[in-house]
Amino acid sequence: MIREILIWPDPLLKQEAKPVAAVDDDLRALLDDMAETMYAADGVGLAAPQVGELKRCLVIDTSPRQEGQKLLHFVNPEIVRTEGVTHYTEGCLSIPGEAEEVERAAKVWVRALGYDGKPFELECEGLLAIAVQHETDHLSGTLFVDHLSALKRELIRKRMKKLKAEKAAERADDVKKAPRHESAL
Ligand code: NI
């Protein structure tokens, strides 16, 4: 099921997500929804708080832009080691239409539980390393705009507030246009 992606600023996006106690069918259903939502939005990563679930889990698939990759699930991910520095122009499904250069580690090692609940460790480079850092940030309520200057962040905040107001107006319009089903009681 495709979920609604929260748009920043939103109080849920600023909260710390809670560790997942068990990788069970309910959690796998959430991971499936997250992957479906990410693909539908043409993204390469999505964190659970972006669909309003304060759980420490992520889905990432950089394969459209990085050879040899596939859909990856990370439950309770932890970056255990980093190496080097790189700069990448990042976007975020919760901040549509915006992209800014962010400084990140070039290489990261991440430990997590997989879709099957088994622990794994993965060495990540290139876009995958960026995505792991960007999505893990979401679990502590940090978005890429938090890595920018206050001035840039406030400009983006203004544009997002405008976008949210437009979306809310569109929804109100749809409600007005919808046929009314009145029961004669
Ligand atoms: Ni994001």
PDB file of C-alpha atoms and ligand atoms in Angstrom:
ATOM      1  CA  MET A   1       0.000   0.000   0.000  1.00  0.00           C
ATOM      2  CA  ILE A   2       1.323   3.411  -0.943  1.00  0.00           C
ATOM      3  CA  ARG A   3       1.483   5.665   2.126  1.00  0.00           C
ATOM      4  CA  GLU A   4       1.328   9.427   2.292  1.00  0.00           C
ATOM      5  CA  ILE A   5       4.779  10.978   2.633  1.00  0.00           C
ATOM      6  CA  LEU A   6       4.974  13.726   5.257  1.00  0.00           C
ATOM      7  CA  ILE A   7       6.248  17.045   3.984  1.00  0.00           C
ATOM      8  CA  TRP A   8       8.731  19.044   6.061  1.00  0.00           C
ATOM      9  CA  PRO A   9       8.207  20.954   8.278  1.00  0.00           C
ATOM     10  CA  ASP A  10       6.207  18.400  10.227  1.00  0.00           C
ATOM     11  CA  PRO A  11       6.613  17.672  13.961  1.00  0.00           C
ATOM     12  CA  LEU A  12       6.843  13.898  13.329  1.00  0.00           C
ATOM     13  CA  LEU A  13       9.873  14.379  11.077  1.00  0.00           C
ATOM     14  CA  LYS A  14      11.727  16.046  13.960  1.00  0.00           C
ATOM     15  CA  GLN A  15      11.291  13.190  16.427  1.00  0.00           C
ATOM     16  CA  GLU A  16      13.653  10.401  17.399  1.00  0.00           C
ATOM     17  CA  ALA A  17      12.400   7.047  16.060  1.00  0.00           C
ATOM     18  CA  LYS A  18      12.221   4.092  18.460  1.00  0.00           C
ATOM     19  CA  PRO A  19      14.188   0.842  18.107  1.00  0.00           C
ATOM     20  CA  VAL A  20      12.243  -2.029  16.537  1.00  0.00           C
ATOM     21  CA  ALA A  21      11.695  -4.838  19.077  1.00  0.00           C
ATOM     22  CA  ALA A  22      10.974  -7.639  16.582  1.00  0.00           C
ATOM     23  CA  VAL A  23      11.118  -8.092  12.826  1.00  0.00           C
ATOM     24  CA  ASP A  24       7.683  -9.684  12.476  1.00  0.00           C
ATOM     25  CA  ASP A  25       4.972  -9.735   9.802  1.00  0.00           C
ATOM     26  CA  ASP A  26       3.645  -6.339  10.902  1.00  0.00           C
ATOM     27  CA  LEU A  27       7.074  -4.779  10.466  1.00  0.00           C
ATOM     28  CA  ARG A  28       7.558  -6.529   7.102  1.00  0.00           C
ATOM     29  CA  ALA A  29       4.190  -5.124   5.970  1.00  0.00           C
ATOM     30  CA  LEU A  30       5.470  -1.646   6.884  1.00  0.00           C
ATOM     31  CA  LEU A  31       8.747  -2.289   5.000  1.00  0.00           C
ATOM     32  CA  ASP A  32       6.751  -3.433   1.947  1.00  0.00           C
ATOM     33  CA  ASP A  33       4.599  -0.286   2.106  1.00  0.00           C
ATOM     34  CA  MET A  34       7.712   1.846   2.423  1.00  0.00           C
ATOM     35  CA  ALA A  35       9.344   0.243  -0.636  1.00  0.00           C
ATOM     36  CA  GLU A  36       6.140   0.662  -2.669  1.00  0.00           C
ATOM     37  CA  THR A  37       5.856   4.304  -1.558  1.00  0.00           C
ATOM     38  CA  MET A  38       9.528   4.976  -2.377  1.00  0.00           C
ATOM     39  CA  TYR A  39       9.239   3.492  -5.885  1.00  0.00           C
ATOM     40  CA  ALA A  40       5.959   5.313  -6.585  1.00  0.00           C
ATOM     41  CA  ALA A  41       7.640   8.599  -5.638  1.00  0.00           C
ATOM     42  CA  ASP A  42      10.723   7.769  -7.727  1.00  0.00           C
ATOM     43  CA  GLY A  43      13.011   7.929  -4.685  1.00  0.00           C
ATOM     44  CA  VAL A  44      16.127   5.926  -3.794  1.00  0.00           C
ATOM     45  CA  GLY A  45      15.484   5.789  -0.039  1.00  0.00           C
ATOM     46  CA  LEU A  46      12.762   6.217   2.552  1.00  0.00           C
ATOM     47  CA  ALA A  47      12.768   6.185   6.357  1.00  0.00           C
ATOM     48  CA  ALA A  48       9.750   5.094   8.428  1.00  0.00           C
ATOM     49  CA  PRO A  49       9.201   8.537  10.057  1.00  0.00           C
ATOM     50  CA  GLN A  50       8.529   9.936   6.566  1.00  0.00           C
ATOM     51  CA  VAL A  51       5.339   7.875   6.472  1.00  0.00           C
ATOM     52  CA  GLY A  52       4.520   8.816  10.067  1.00  0.00           C
ATOM     53  CA  GLU A  53       5.919   5.683  11.767  1.00  0.00           C
ATOM     54  CA  LEU A  54       8.486   6.440  14.465  1.00  0.00           C
ATOM     55  CA  LYS A  55      10.343   3.152  14.008  1.00  0.00           C
ATOM     56  CA  ARG A  56      14.014   2.701  13.240  1.00  0.00           C
ATOM     57  CA  CYS A  57      13.802   1.208   9.759  1.00  0.00           C
ATOM     58  CA  LEU A  58      14.734   2.210   6.227  1.00  0.00           C
ATOM     59  CA  VAL A  59      14.428   1.030   2.666  1.00  0.00           C
ATOM     60  CA  ILE A  60      17.034   1.968   0.072  1.00  0.00           C
ATOM     61  CA  ASP A  61      17.359   1.084  -3.611  1.00  0.00           C
ATOM     62  CA  THR A  62      20.018   3.028  -5.483  1.00  0.00           C
ATOM     63  CA  SER A  63      19.939   0.661  -8.475  1.00  0.00           C
ATOM     64  CA  PRO A  64      18.476   3.194 -10.903  1.00  0.00           C
ATOM     65  CA  ARG A  65      21.631   5.283 -10.410  1.00  0.00           C
ATOM     66  CA  GLN A  66      24.213   2.800  -9.103  1.00  0.00           C
ATOM     67  CA  GLU A  67      25.197  -0.441 -10.794  1.00  0.00           C
ATOM     68  CA  GLY A  68      24.974  -3.725  -8.920  1.00  0.00           C
ATOM     69  CA  GLN A  69      22.529  -2.480  -6.284  1.00  0.00           C
ATOM     70  CA  LYS A  70      19.094  -3.747  -5.249  1.00  0.00           C
ATOM     71  CA  LEU A  71      16.368  -3.105  -2.703  1.00  0.00           C
ATOM     72  CA  LEU A  72      17.831  -3.168   0.823  1.00  0.00           C
ATOM     73  CA  HIS A  73      15.993  -3.149   4.161  1.00  0.00           C
ATOM     74  CA  PHE A  74      17.675  -1.837   7.307  1.00  0.00           C
ATOM     75  CA  VAL A  75      16.076  -2.370  10.713  1.00  0.00           C
ATOM     76  CA  ASN A  76      17.730  -0.644  13.712  1.00  0.00           C
ATOM     77  CA  PRO A  77      20.604   0.532  11.492  1.00  0.00           C
ATOM     78  CA  GLU A  78      23.795   1.781  13.077  1.00  0.00           C
ATOM     79  CA  ILE A  79      26.691   3.384  11.275  1.00  0.00           C
ATOM     80  CA  VAL A  80      29.682   1.780  12.974  1.00  0.00           C
ATOM     81  CA  ARG A  81      32.506   3.308  10.956  1.00  0.00           C
ATOM     82  CA  THR A  82      33.017   6.074   8.417  1.00  0.00           C
ATOM     83  CA  GLU A  83      35.844   7.007   6.104  1.00  0.00           C
ATOM     84  CA  GLY A  84      36.668  10.050   3.977  1.00  0.00           C
ATOM     85  CA  VAL A  85      34.569  13.020   2.974  1.00  0.00           C
ATOM     86  CA  THR A  86      32.408  13.650  -0.069  1.00  0.00           C
ATOM     87  CA  HIS A  87      29.875  16.204  -1.268  1.00  0.00           C
ATOM     88  CA  TYR A  88      26.630  15.273  -2.917  1.00  0.00           C
ATOM     89  CA  THR A  89      23.589  17.243  -4.060  1.00  0.00           C
ATOM     90  CA  GLU A  90      20.792  15.651  -2.064  1.00  0.00           C
ATOM     91  CA  GLY A  91      17.062  15.788  -2.319  1.00  0.00           C
ATOM     92  CA  CYS A  92      14.431  14.280  -0.016  1.00  0.00           C
ATOM     93  CA  LEU A  93      10.952  12.886  -0.645  1.00  0.00           C
ATOM     94  CA  SER A  94       9.779  14.988   2.328  1.00  0.00           C
ATOM     95  CA  ILE A  95      11.182  18.177   0.738  1.00  0.00           C
ATOM     96  CA  PRO A  96       9.972  17.856  -2.864  1.00  0.00           C
ATOM     97  CA  GLY A  97      11.629  19.910  -5.578  1.00  0.00           C
ATOM     98  CA  GLU A  98      14.600  20.990  -3.449  1.00  0.00           C
ATOM     99  CA  ALA A  99      18.224  19.839  -3.708  1.00  0.00           C
ATOM    100  CA  GLU A 100      21.351  21.135  -2.002  1.00  0.00           C
ATOM    101  CA  GLU A 101      24.922  20.016  -1.607  1.00  0.00           C
ATOM    102  CA  VAL A 102      25.628  18.252   1.690  1.00  0.00           C
ATOM    103  CA  GLU A 103      28.931  17.041   3.136  1.00  0.00           C
ATOM    104  CA  ARG A 104      28.965  13.330   4.021  1.00  0.00           C
ATOM    105  CA  ALA A 105      31.417  10.536   4.725  1.00  0.00           C
ATOM    106  CA  ALA A 106      32.532   8.897   1.473  1.00  0.00           C
ATOM    107  CA  LYS A 107      32.323   5.394   2.861  1.00  0.00           C
ATOM    108  CA  VAL A 108      30.305   3.934   5.736  1.00  0.00           C
ATOM    109  CA  TRP A 109      29.911   0.572   7.410  1.00  0.00           C
ATOM    110  CA  VAL A 110      26.393  -0.082   8.641  1.00  0.00           C
ATOM    111  CA  ARG A 111      25.087  -2.774  10.961  1.00  0.00           C
ATOM    112  CA  ALA A 112      21.387  -3.617  10.908  1.00  0.00           C
ATOM    113  CA  LEU A 113      18.793  -6.367  10.892  1.00  0.00           C
ATOM    114  CA  GLY A 114      17.478  -7.417   7.501  1.00  0.00           C
ATOM    115  CA  TYR A 115      13.986  -8.227   6.191  1.00  0.00           C
ATOM    116  CA  ASP A 116      14.415 -11.708   7.713  1.00  0.00           C
ATOM    117  CA  GLY A 117      15.430 -10.254  11.086  1.00  0.00           C
ATOM    118  CA  LYS A 118      18.996 -11.499  10.751  1.00  0.00           C
ATOM    119  CA  PRO A 119      21.888  -9.163  11.582  1.00  0.00           C
ATOM    120  CA  PHE A 120      24.225  -8.085   8.786  1.00  0.00           C
ATOM    121  CA  GLU A 121      27.012  -5.607   8.210  1.00  0.00           C
ATOM    122  CA  LEU A 122      27.435  -3.781   4.923  1.00  0.00           C
ATOM    123  CA  GLU A 123      30.220  -1.657   3.504  1.00  0.00           C
ATOM    124  CA  CYS A 124      28.680   1.187   1.483  1.00  0.00           C
ATOM    125  CA  GLU A 125      30.213   3.487  -1.107  1.00  0.00           C
ATOM    126  CA  GLY A 126      28.965   6.050  -3.609  1.00  0.00           C
ATOM    127  CA  LEU A 127      25.253   6.879  -3.624  1.00  0.00           C
ATOM    128  CA  LEU A 128      24.493   3.985  -1.250  1.00  0.00           C
ATOM    129  CA  ALA A 129      26.794   5.518   1.397  1.00  0.00           C
ATOM    130  CA  ILE A 130      25.046   8.892   0.947  1.00  0.00           C
ATOM    131  CA  ALA A 131      21.597   7.289   1.152  1.00  0.00           C
ATOM    132  CA  VAL A 132      22.444   5.322   4.316  1.00  0.00           C
ATOM    133  CA  GLN A 133      23.610   8.535   6.032  1.00  0.00           C
ATOM    134  CA  HIS A 134      20.639  10.576   4.772  1.00  0.00           C
ATOM    135  CA  GLU A 135      18.064   7.943   5.830  1.00  0.00           C
ATOM    136  CA  THR A 136      19.726   7.176   9.179  1.00  0.00           C
ATOM    137  CA  ASP A 137      19.601  10.928   9.876  1.00  0.00           C
ATOM    138  CA  HIS A 138      15.804  10.762   9.461  1.00  0.00           C
ATOM    139  CA  LEU A 139      15.657   8.331  12.416  1.00  0.00           C
ATOM    140  CA  SER A 140      17.069  11.001  14.707  1.00  0.00           C
ATOM    141  CA  GLY A 141      14.824  13.736  13.322  1.00  0.00           C
ATOM    142  CA  THR A 142      17.508  15.263  11.108  1.00  0.00           C
ATOM    143  CA  LEU A 143      16.857  16.232   7.495  1.00  0.00           C
ATOM    144  CA  PHE A 144      19.319  17.342   4.846  1.00  0.00           C
ATOM    145  CA  VAL A 145      18.209  20.952   5.405  1.00  0.00           C
ATOM    146  CA  ASP A 146      19.619  20.705   8.935  1.00  0.00           C
ATOM    147  CA  HIS A 147      23.067  20.422   7.333  1.00  0.00           C
ATOM    148  CA  LEU A 148      22.579  23.754   5.480  1.00  0.00           C
ATOM    149  CA  SER A 149      22.963  27.350   6.612  1.00  0.00           C
ATOM    150  CA  ALA A 150      20.035  28.819   8.541  1.00  0.00           C
ATOM    151  CA  LEU A 151      19.377  31.210   5.655  1.00  0.00           C
ATOM    152  CA  LYS A 152      19.059  28.432   3.054  1.00  0.00           C
ATOM    153  CA  ARG A 153      16.951  26.337   5.427  1.00  0.00           C
ATOM    154  CA  GLU A 154      14.509  29.194   6.056  1.00  0.00           C
ATOM    155  CA  LEU A 155      14.098  29.853   2.325  1.00  0.00           C
ATOM    156  CA  ILE A 156      13.269  26.202   1.768  1.00  0.00           C
ATOM    157  CA  ARG A 157      10.916  26.233   4.779  1.00  0.00           C
ATOM    158  CA  LYS A 158       8.994  29.131   3.230  1.00  0.00           C
ATOM    159  CA  ARG A 159       8.658  27.314  -0.102  1.00  0.00           C
ATOM    160  CA  MET A 160       7.522  24.096   1.632  1.00  0.00           C
ATOM    161  CA  LYS A 161       4.907  25.971   3.676  1.00  0.00           C
ATOM    162  CA  LYS A 162       3.569  27.479   0.452  1.00  0.00           C
ATOM    163  CA  LEU A 163       3.518  24.038  -1.193  1.00  0.00           C
ATOM    164  CA  LYS A 164       1.648  22.570   1.780  1.00  0.00           C
ATOM    165  CA  ALA A 165      -0.903  25.384   1.694  1.00  0.00           C
ATOM    166  CA  GLU A 166      -1.456  24.778  -2.044  1.00  0.00           C
ATOM    167  CA  LYS A 167      -1.920  21.053  -1.471  1.00  0.00           C
ATOM    168  CA  ALA A 168      -4.396  21.681   1.349  1.00  0.00           C
ATOM    169  CA  ALA A 169      -6.364  24.074  -0.909  1.00  0.00           C
ATOM    170  CA  GLU A 170      -6.412  21.442  -3.685  1.00  0.00           C
ATOM    171  CA  ARG A 171      -7.758  18.848  -1.262  1.00  0.00           C
ATOM    172  CA  ALA A 172     -10.458  21.248  -0.051  1.00  0.00           C
ATOM    173  CA  ASP A 173     -11.374  21.852  -3.696  1.00  0.00           C
ATOM    174  CA  ASP A 174     -11.621  18.100  -4.379  1.00  0.00           C
ATOM    175  CA  VAL A 175     -13.965  17.707  -1.418  1.00  0.00           C
ATOM    176  CA  LYS A 176     -16.211  20.452  -2.815  1.00  0.00           C
ATOM    177  CA  LYS A 177     -16.237  18.869  -6.286  1.00  0.00           C
ATOM    178  CA  ALA A 178     -16.930  15.350  -5.024  1.00  0.00           C
ATOM    179  CA  PRO A 179     -20.489  14.176  -5.634  1.00  0.00           C
ATOM    180  CA  ARG A 180     -22.641  14.293  -2.561  1.00  0.00           C
ATOM    181  CA  HIS A 181     -24.388  11.162  -1.439  1.00  0.00           C
ATOM    182  CA  GLU A 182     -27.236  12.236   0.721  1.00  0.00           C
ATOM    183  CA  SER A 183     -29.572   9.826   2.314  1.00  0.00           C
ATOM    184  CA  ALA A 184     -33.145  10.877   2.675  1.00  0.00           C
ATOM    185  CA  LEU A 185     -33.809   9.929   6.222  1.00  0.00           C
TER     186      LEU A 185
HETATM  187 NI    NI B   1      14.930  12.205   3.056  1.00  0.00          NI
END
